[in-house]
């Protein structure tokens, strides 16, 4: 009994002391007062130092446990490579046989948002395309390319033969066409011709005068009139007046008529009569009269003329103008934007199995490499910024401060229950040891 009682007393004291110390970490939860005086050690240590502890834990977690370099090191290793590759392959195999589309996976309330996003993306892509067209001189390059290709095409023997066939074919068609020319032409075209003649009446008269004033024409006309007089005037008359005098008088009358401004109306009338006569002819009659003049050489000349006309520089200018209008046209912009939008909507509605059916193993490997490269770039460049942006230390601190103290107590006791019990029984053991030392020391006296 001399040794047993001190041992039991020491053990009980050590056990109770450690148990009370552990309890005092949390209890009491609030400050206690008696007669207005604060009771020492209230509240418990953890409730009292809650803010400081939360701040310290937050800093420890943010700076050491969830630090960017620690997370990057944990993620950026061979094991994570294998896991990432395995994850990609699992997702690929899952989607490869999936009849769902991306649109099927979108919530109904989000579909309008997705469609609005597609419209916005389509507009941005279209703007980028047109900016690139303007910045890269695409119009000029397109014109140069078309002109160069057209030159090659026009210079080819096949093109000339093709045009010749068209001309010959049109001639054969007209040979069997018994319509009158005036039936082929519109009344507006005939009226326009008559109007042109009326407006150019003075110019036509001046041209006639210019022809008559030409010395070669006058000489030929004089010779013709002289021969006509000699052949048709009797010799009795020429005894009184010579043929040359008669010819001269006739020419004077002709010259007076030609120089008379009123004669312009007669010229127009004659031209209109000739024109009306021509318009009354059948197309087949005109071709019959012209056909002897249209031989192979003439057709080749017509083809060459048409080709040269097409190759005129005005063609490139007109083409440039047309392309300019086309590029700046709101219609073509809207069409391109609509096509891009339709493509994006089609991709959104297409089953994953169809989207992935053309992917082979080599392409999947390249995709994995690409994703890994993107992942590594994010880990190296963006992860520190992202963690700093979220401020992990502050998040942990706020989270701890947000816990109820009683819940915190239960959480810690649950986590460290075995260790805390060991500490309590260690107190009992130490108390027992201290209890046995007392009688031993008394025996030594």
PDB file of C-alpha atoms in Angstrom, residues 264-440:
ATOM      1  CA  UNK A 264     -28.489  67.477-144.598  1.00  0.00           C
ATOM      2  CA  UNK A 265     -32.139  66.511-144.239  1.00  0.00           C
ATOM      3  CA  UNK A 266     -31.945  64.772-147.593  1.00  0.00           C
ATOM      4  CA  UNK A 267     -28.873  62.822-146.490  1.00  0.00           C
ATOM      5  CA  UNK A 268     -30.671  61.662-143.349  1.00  0.00           C
ATOM      6  CA  UNK A 269     -33.763  60.749-145.386  1.00  0.00           C
ATOM      7  CA  UNK A 270     -31.645  58.701-147.810  1.00  0.00           C
ATOM      8  CA  UNK A 271     -29.872  56.930-144.914  1.00  0.00           C
ATOM      9  CA  UNK A 272     -33.200  56.198-143.196  1.00  0.00           C
ATOM     10  CA  UNK A 273     -34.661  54.857-146.427  1.00  0.00           C
ATOM     11  CA  UNK A 274     -31.656  52.588-146.828  1.00  0.00           C
ATOM     12  CA  UNK A 275     -31.926  51.573-143.208  1.00  0.00           C
ATOM     13  CA  UNK A 276     -35.632  50.768-143.549  1.00  0.00           C
ATOM     14  CA  UNK A 277     -34.879  48.773-146.651  1.00  0.00           C
ATOM     15  CA  UNK A 278     -32.235  46.827-144.753  1.00  0.00           C
ATOM     16  CA  UNK A 279     -34.569  46.259-141.772  1.00  0.00           C
ATOM     17  CA  UNK A 280     -37.183  44.783-144.105  1.00  0.00           C
ATOM     18  CA  UNK A 281     -34.726  42.125-145.285  1.00  0.00           C
ATOM     19  CA  UNK A 282     -34.693  38.651-143.794  1.00  0.00           C
ATOM     20  CA  UNK A 283     -31.678  37.612-141.729  1.00  0.00           C
ATOM     21  CA  UNK A 284     -31.108  34.679-144.064  1.00  0.00           C
ATOM     22  CA  UNK A 285     -30.921  37.055-147.090  1.00  0.00           C
ATOM     23  CA  UNK A 286     -28.305  39.215-145.378  1.00  0.00           C
ATOM     24  CA  UNK A 287     -26.168  36.188-144.523  1.00  0.00           C
ATOM     25  CA  UNK A 288     -26.531  34.808-148.074  1.00  0.00           C
ATOM     26  CA  UNK A 289     -25.148  38.080-149.403  1.00  0.00           C
ATOM     27  CA  UNK A 290     -22.366  38.237-146.820  1.00  0.00           C
ATOM     28  CA  UNK A 291     -21.430  34.552-146.784  1.00  0.00           C
ATOM     29  CA  UNK A 292     -19.129  34.743-149.822  1.00  0.00           C
ATOM     30  CA  UNK A 293     -17.168  37.380-147.950  1.00  0.00           C
ATOM     31  CA  UNK A 294     -16.949  35.287-144.760  1.00  0.00           C
ATOM     32  CA  UNK A 295     -14.206  32.740-145.317  1.00  0.00           C
ATOM     33  CA  UNK A 296     -11.940  30.935-142.866  1.00  0.00           C
ATOM     34  CA  UNK A 297      -9.467  33.827-142.761  1.00  0.00           C
ATOM     35  CA  UNK A 298     -12.254  36.297-141.977  1.00  0.00           C
ATOM     36  CA  UNK A 299     -13.534  34.095-139.156  1.00  0.00           C
ATOM     37  CA  UNK A 300      -9.989  33.815-137.751  1.00  0.00           C
ATOM     38  CA  UNK A 301      -9.687  37.581-137.914  1.00  0.00           C
ATOM     39  CA  UNK A 302     -12.994  37.996-136.061  1.00  0.00           C
ATOM     40  CA  UNK A 303     -11.819  35.528-133.382  1.00  0.00           C
ATOM     41  CA  UNK A 304      -8.497  37.343-133.029  1.00  0.00           C
ATOM     42  CA  UNK A 305     -10.297  40.664-132.719  1.00  0.00           C
ATOM     43  CA  UNK A 306     -12.623  39.330-130.025  1.00  0.00           C
ATOM     44  CA  UNK A 307      -9.673  37.866-128.103  1.00  0.00           C
ATOM     45  CA  UNK A 308      -7.748  41.140-128.294  1.00  0.00           C
ATOM     46  CA  UNK A 309     -10.796  43.031-127.076  1.00  0.00           C
ATOM     47  CA  UNK A 310     -11.087  40.685-124.107  1.00  0.00           C
ATOM     48  CA  UNK A 311      -7.397  41.173-123.313  1.00  0.00           C
ATOM     49  CA  UNK A 312      -7.703  44.948-123.091  1.00  0.00           C
ATOM     50  CA  UNK A 313      -6.386  46.527-119.882  1.00  0.00           C
ATOM     51  CA  UNK A 314      -9.881  47.841-119.183  1.00  0.00           C
ATOM     52  CA  UNK A 315     -10.806  44.263-118.374  1.00  0.00           C
ATOM     53  CA  UNK A 316      -8.432  44.162-115.393  1.00  0.00           C
ATOM     54  CA  UNK A 317      -9.684  47.533-114.202  1.00  0.00           C
ATOM     55  CA  UNK A 318     -13.286  46.380-114.423  1.00  0.00           C
ATOM     56  CA  UNK A 319     -12.401  43.121-112.713  1.00  0.00           C
ATOM     57  CA  UNK A 320     -10.635  44.997-109.902  1.00  0.00           C
ATOM     58  CA  UNK A 321     -13.659  47.259-109.538  1.00  0.00           C
ATOM     59  CA  UNK A 322     -16.028  44.286-109.428  1.00  0.00           C
ATOM     60  CA  UNK A 323     -13.895  42.471-106.843  1.00  0.00           C
ATOM     61  CA  UNK A 324     -13.714  45.640-104.771  1.00  0.00           C
ATOM     62  CA  UNK A 325     -17.490  45.929-104.780  1.00  0.00           C
ATOM     63  CA  UNK A 326     -17.807  42.234-103.983  1.00  0.00           C
ATOM     64  CA  UNK A 327     -15.406  42.397-101.029  1.00  0.00           C
ATOM     65  CA  UNK A 328     -17.005  45.534 -99.621  1.00  0.00           C
ATOM     66  CA  UNK A 329     -20.499  44.262-100.263  1.00  0.00           C
ATOM     67  CA  UNK A 330     -22.595  43.712 -97.179  1.00  0.00           C
ATOM     68  CA  UNK A 331     -24.260  40.829 -99.007  1.00  0.00           C
ATOM     69  CA  UNK A 332     -21.084  38.766 -99.407  1.00  0.00           C
ATOM     70  CA  UNK A 333     -20.075  39.542 -95.814  1.00  0.00           C
ATOM     71  CA  UNK A 334     -23.465  38.348 -94.572  1.00  0.00           C
ATOM     72  CA  UNK A 335     -23.200  35.200 -96.723  1.00  0.00           C
ATOM     73  CA  UNK A 336     -19.767  34.305 -95.327  1.00  0.00           C
ATOM     74  CA  UNK A 337     -20.882  35.023 -91.782  1.00  0.00           C
ATOM     75  CA  UNK A 338     -23.955  32.835 -92.352  1.00  0.00           C
ATOM     76  CA  UNK A 339     -21.840  29.962 -93.707  1.00  0.00           C
ATOM     77  CA  UNK A 340     -19.491  30.105 -90.710  1.00  0.00           C
ATOM     78  CA  UNK A 341     -22.446  30.181 -88.325  1.00  0.00           C
ATOM     79  CA  UNK A 342     -24.039  27.177 -90.077  1.00  0.00           C
ATOM     80  CA  UNK A 343     -20.749  25.248 -89.834  1.00  0.00           C
ATOM     81  CA  UNK A 344     -20.463  25.931 -86.098  1.00  0.00           C
ATOM     82  CA  UNK A 345     -24.106  24.976 -85.517  1.00  0.00           C
ATOM     83  CA  UNK A 346     -23.595  21.806 -87.574  1.00  0.00           C
ATOM     84  CA  UNK A 347     -20.542  20.872 -85.469  1.00  0.00           C
ATOM     85  CA  UNK A 348     -22.571  21.558 -82.325  1.00  0.00           C
ATOM     86  CA  UNK A 349     -25.357  19.220 -83.492  1.00  0.00           C
ATOM     87  CA  UNK A 350     -23.163  16.492 -84.964  1.00  0.00           C
ATOM     88  CA  UNK A 351     -22.750  13.324 -82.825  1.00  0.00           C
ATOM     89  CA  UNK A 352     -19.339  12.844 -81.233  1.00  0.00           C
ATOM     90  CA  UNK A 353     -18.988   9.528 -83.036  1.00  0.00           C
ATOM     91  CA  UNK A 354     -19.126  11.314 -86.431  1.00  0.00           C
ATOM     92  CA  UNK A 355     -16.747  14.060 -85.332  1.00  0.00           C
ATOM     93  CA  UNK A 356     -14.178  11.513 -84.168  1.00  0.00           C
ATOM     94  CA  UNK A 357     -14.605   8.815 -86.828  1.00  0.00           C
ATOM     95  CA  UNK A 358     -11.709  10.141 -88.929  1.00  0.00           C
ATOM     96  CA  UNK A 359      -9.255  10.315 -86.041  1.00  0.00           C
ATOM     97  CA  UNK A 360      -6.673   7.531 -86.087  1.00  0.00           C
ATOM     98  CA  UNK A 361      -4.139   6.480 -83.467  1.00  0.00           C
ATOM     99  CA  UNK A 362      -1.360   8.642 -84.902  1.00  0.00           C
ATOM    100  CA  UNK A 363      -3.577  11.708 -84.776  1.00  0.00           C
ATOM    101  CA  UNK A 364      -4.608  10.861 -81.213  1.00  0.00           C
ATOM    102  CA  UNK A 365      -0.935  10.659 -80.232  1.00  0.00           C
ATOM    103  CA  UNK A 366      -0.311  14.049 -81.803  1.00  0.00           C
ATOM    104  CA  UNK A 367      -3.354  15.399 -79.953  1.00  0.00           C
ATOM    105  CA  UNK A 368      -2.042  14.023 -76.665  1.00  0.00           C
ATOM    106  CA  UNK A 369       1.331  15.647 -77.321  1.00  0.00           C
ATOM    107  CA  UNK A 370      -0.368  18.939 -78.118  1.00  0.00           C
ATOM    108  CA  UNK A 371      -2.544  18.821 -74.996  1.00  0.00           C
ATOM    109  CA  UNK A 372       0.479  17.926 -72.914  1.00  0.00           C
ATOM    110  CA  UNK A 373       2.369  20.897 -74.316  1.00  0.00           C
ATOM    111  CA  UNK A 374      -0.557  23.214 -73.556  1.00  0.00           C
ATOM    112  CA  UNK A 375      -0.860  21.680 -70.092  1.00  0.00           C
ATOM    113  CA  UNK A 376       2.852  22.213 -69.405  1.00  0.00           C
ATOM    114  CA  UNK A 377       2.657  25.823 -70.558  1.00  0.00           C
ATOM    115  CA  UNK A 378      -0.252  26.435 -68.208  1.00  0.00           C
ATOM    116  CA  UNK A 379       1.618  24.797 -65.320  1.00  0.00           C
ATOM    117  CA  UNK A 380       4.750  26.866 -65.904  1.00  0.00           C
ATOM    118  CA  UNK A 381       3.289  30.234 -66.867  1.00  0.00           C
ATOM    119  CA  UNK A 382      -0.293  30.458 -65.673  1.00  0.00           C
ATOM    120  CA  UNK A 383      -0.569  28.349 -62.516  1.00  0.00           C
ATOM    121  CA  UNK A 384       1.384  30.748 -60.229  1.00  0.00           C
ATOM    122  CA  UNK A 385      -0.695  33.671 -61.486  1.00  0.00           C
ATOM    123  CA  UNK A 386      -3.897  31.686 -61.034  1.00  0.00           C
ATOM    124  CA  UNK A 387      -3.060  30.647 -57.465  1.00  0.00           C
ATOM    125  CA  UNK A 388      -2.012  34.195 -56.582  1.00  0.00           C
ATOM    126  CA  UNK A 389      -5.238  35.438 -58.068  1.00  0.00           C
ATOM    127  CA  UNK A 390      -7.329  33.144 -55.860  1.00  0.00           C
ATOM    128  CA  UNK A 391      -5.169  33.876 -52.748  1.00  0.00           C
ATOM    129  CA  UNK A 392      -5.217  30.381 -51.235  1.00  0.00           C
ATOM    130  CA  UNK A 393      -4.009  31.670 -47.849  1.00  0.00           C
ATOM    131  CA  UNK A 394      -6.975  33.995 -47.506  1.00  0.00           C
ATOM    132  CA  UNK A 395      -9.412  31.293 -48.646  1.00  0.00           C
ATOM    133  CA  UNK A 396      -8.130  28.856 -45.970  1.00  0.00           C
ATOM    134  CA  UNK A 397      -8.162  31.594 -43.325  1.00  0.00           C
ATOM    135  CA  UNK A 398     -11.744  32.596 -44.142  1.00  0.00           C
ATOM    136  CA  UNK A 399     -12.828  28.977 -44.237  1.00  0.00           C
ATOM    137  CA  UNK A 400     -11.409  28.250 -40.762  1.00  0.00           C
ATOM    138  CA  UNK A 401     -12.926  31.428 -39.356  1.00  0.00           C
ATOM    139  CA  UNK A 402     -16.227  30.393 -40.845  1.00  0.00           C
ATOM    140  CA  UNK A 403     -16.325  27.090 -38.947  1.00  0.00           C
ATOM    141  CA  UNK A 404     -18.305  26.864 -35.727  1.00  0.00           C
ATOM    142  CA  UNK A 405     -15.879  26.358 -32.792  1.00  0.00           C
ATOM    143  CA  UNK A 406     -17.742  23.275 -31.630  1.00  0.00           C
ATOM    144  CA  UNK A 407     -17.546  21.799 -35.115  1.00  0.00           C
ATOM    145  CA  UNK A 408     -13.810  22.594 -35.205  1.00  0.00           C
ATOM    146  CA  UNK A 409     -13.382  20.785 -31.871  1.00  0.00           C
ATOM    147  CA  UNK A 410     -15.235  17.719 -33.135  1.00  0.00           C
ATOM    148  CA  UNK A 411     -13.230  17.780 -36.362  1.00  0.00           C
ATOM    149  CA  UNK A 412      -9.854  17.924 -34.603  1.00  0.00           C
ATOM    150  CA  UNK A 413     -10.852  15.341 -31.984  1.00  0.00           C
ATOM    151  CA  UNK A 414     -12.071  13.033 -34.707  1.00  0.00           C
ATOM    152  CA  UNK A 415      -8.865  13.413 -36.708  1.00  0.00           C
ATOM    153  CA  UNK A 416      -6.471  13.191 -33.741  1.00  0.00           C
ATOM    154  CA  UNK A 417      -8.582  11.032 -31.405  1.00  0.00           C
ATOM    155  CA  UNK A 418      -5.984   8.271 -31.126  1.00  0.00           C
ATOM    156  CA  UNK A 419      -3.114  10.697 -30.539  1.00  0.00           C
ATOM    157  CA  UNK A 420      -5.030  12.753 -27.944  1.00  0.00           C
ATOM    158  CA  UNK A 421      -5.954   9.609 -26.025  1.00  0.00           C
ATOM    159  CA  UNK A 422      -2.309   8.588 -26.096  1.00  0.00           C
ATOM    160  CA  UNK A 423      -1.341  11.974 -24.640  1.00  0.00           C
ATOM    161  CA  UNK A 424      -3.942  11.595 -21.887  1.00  0.00           C
ATOM    162  CA  UNK A 425      -2.675   8.123 -20.934  1.00  0.00           C
ATOM    163  CA  UNK A 426       0.894   9.369 -21.179  1.00  0.00           C
ATOM    164  CA  UNK A 427      -0.019  11.893 -18.483  1.00  0.00           C
ATOM    165  CA  UNK A 428      -1.307   9.064 -16.357  1.00  0.00           C
ATOM    166  CA  UNK A 429       1.925   7.109 -16.903  1.00  0.00           C
ATOM    167  CA  UNK A 430       4.082  10.084 -16.013  1.00  0.00           C
ATOM    168  CA  UNK A 431       1.921  10.715 -12.921  1.00  0.00           C
ATOM    169  CA  UNK A 432       2.357   7.130 -11.845  1.00  0.00           C
ATOM    170  CA  UNK A 433       6.135   7.385 -12.304  1.00  0.00           C
ATOM    171  CA  UNK A 434       6.183  10.595 -10.277  1.00  0.00           C
ATOM    172  CA  UNK A 435       4.016   8.872  -7.640  1.00  0.00           C
ATOM    173  CA  UNK A 436       6.455   5.993  -7.185  1.00  0.00           C
ATOM    174  CA  UNK A 437       9.406   8.358  -6.911  1.00  0.00           C
ATOM    175  CA  UNK A 438       8.034   9.962  -3.741  1.00  0.00           C
ATOM    176  CA  UNK A 439       8.249   6.838  -1.436  1.00  0.00           C
ATOM    177  CA  UNK A 440      11.569   5.876  -3.032  1.00  0.00           C
TER     178      UNK A 440
END
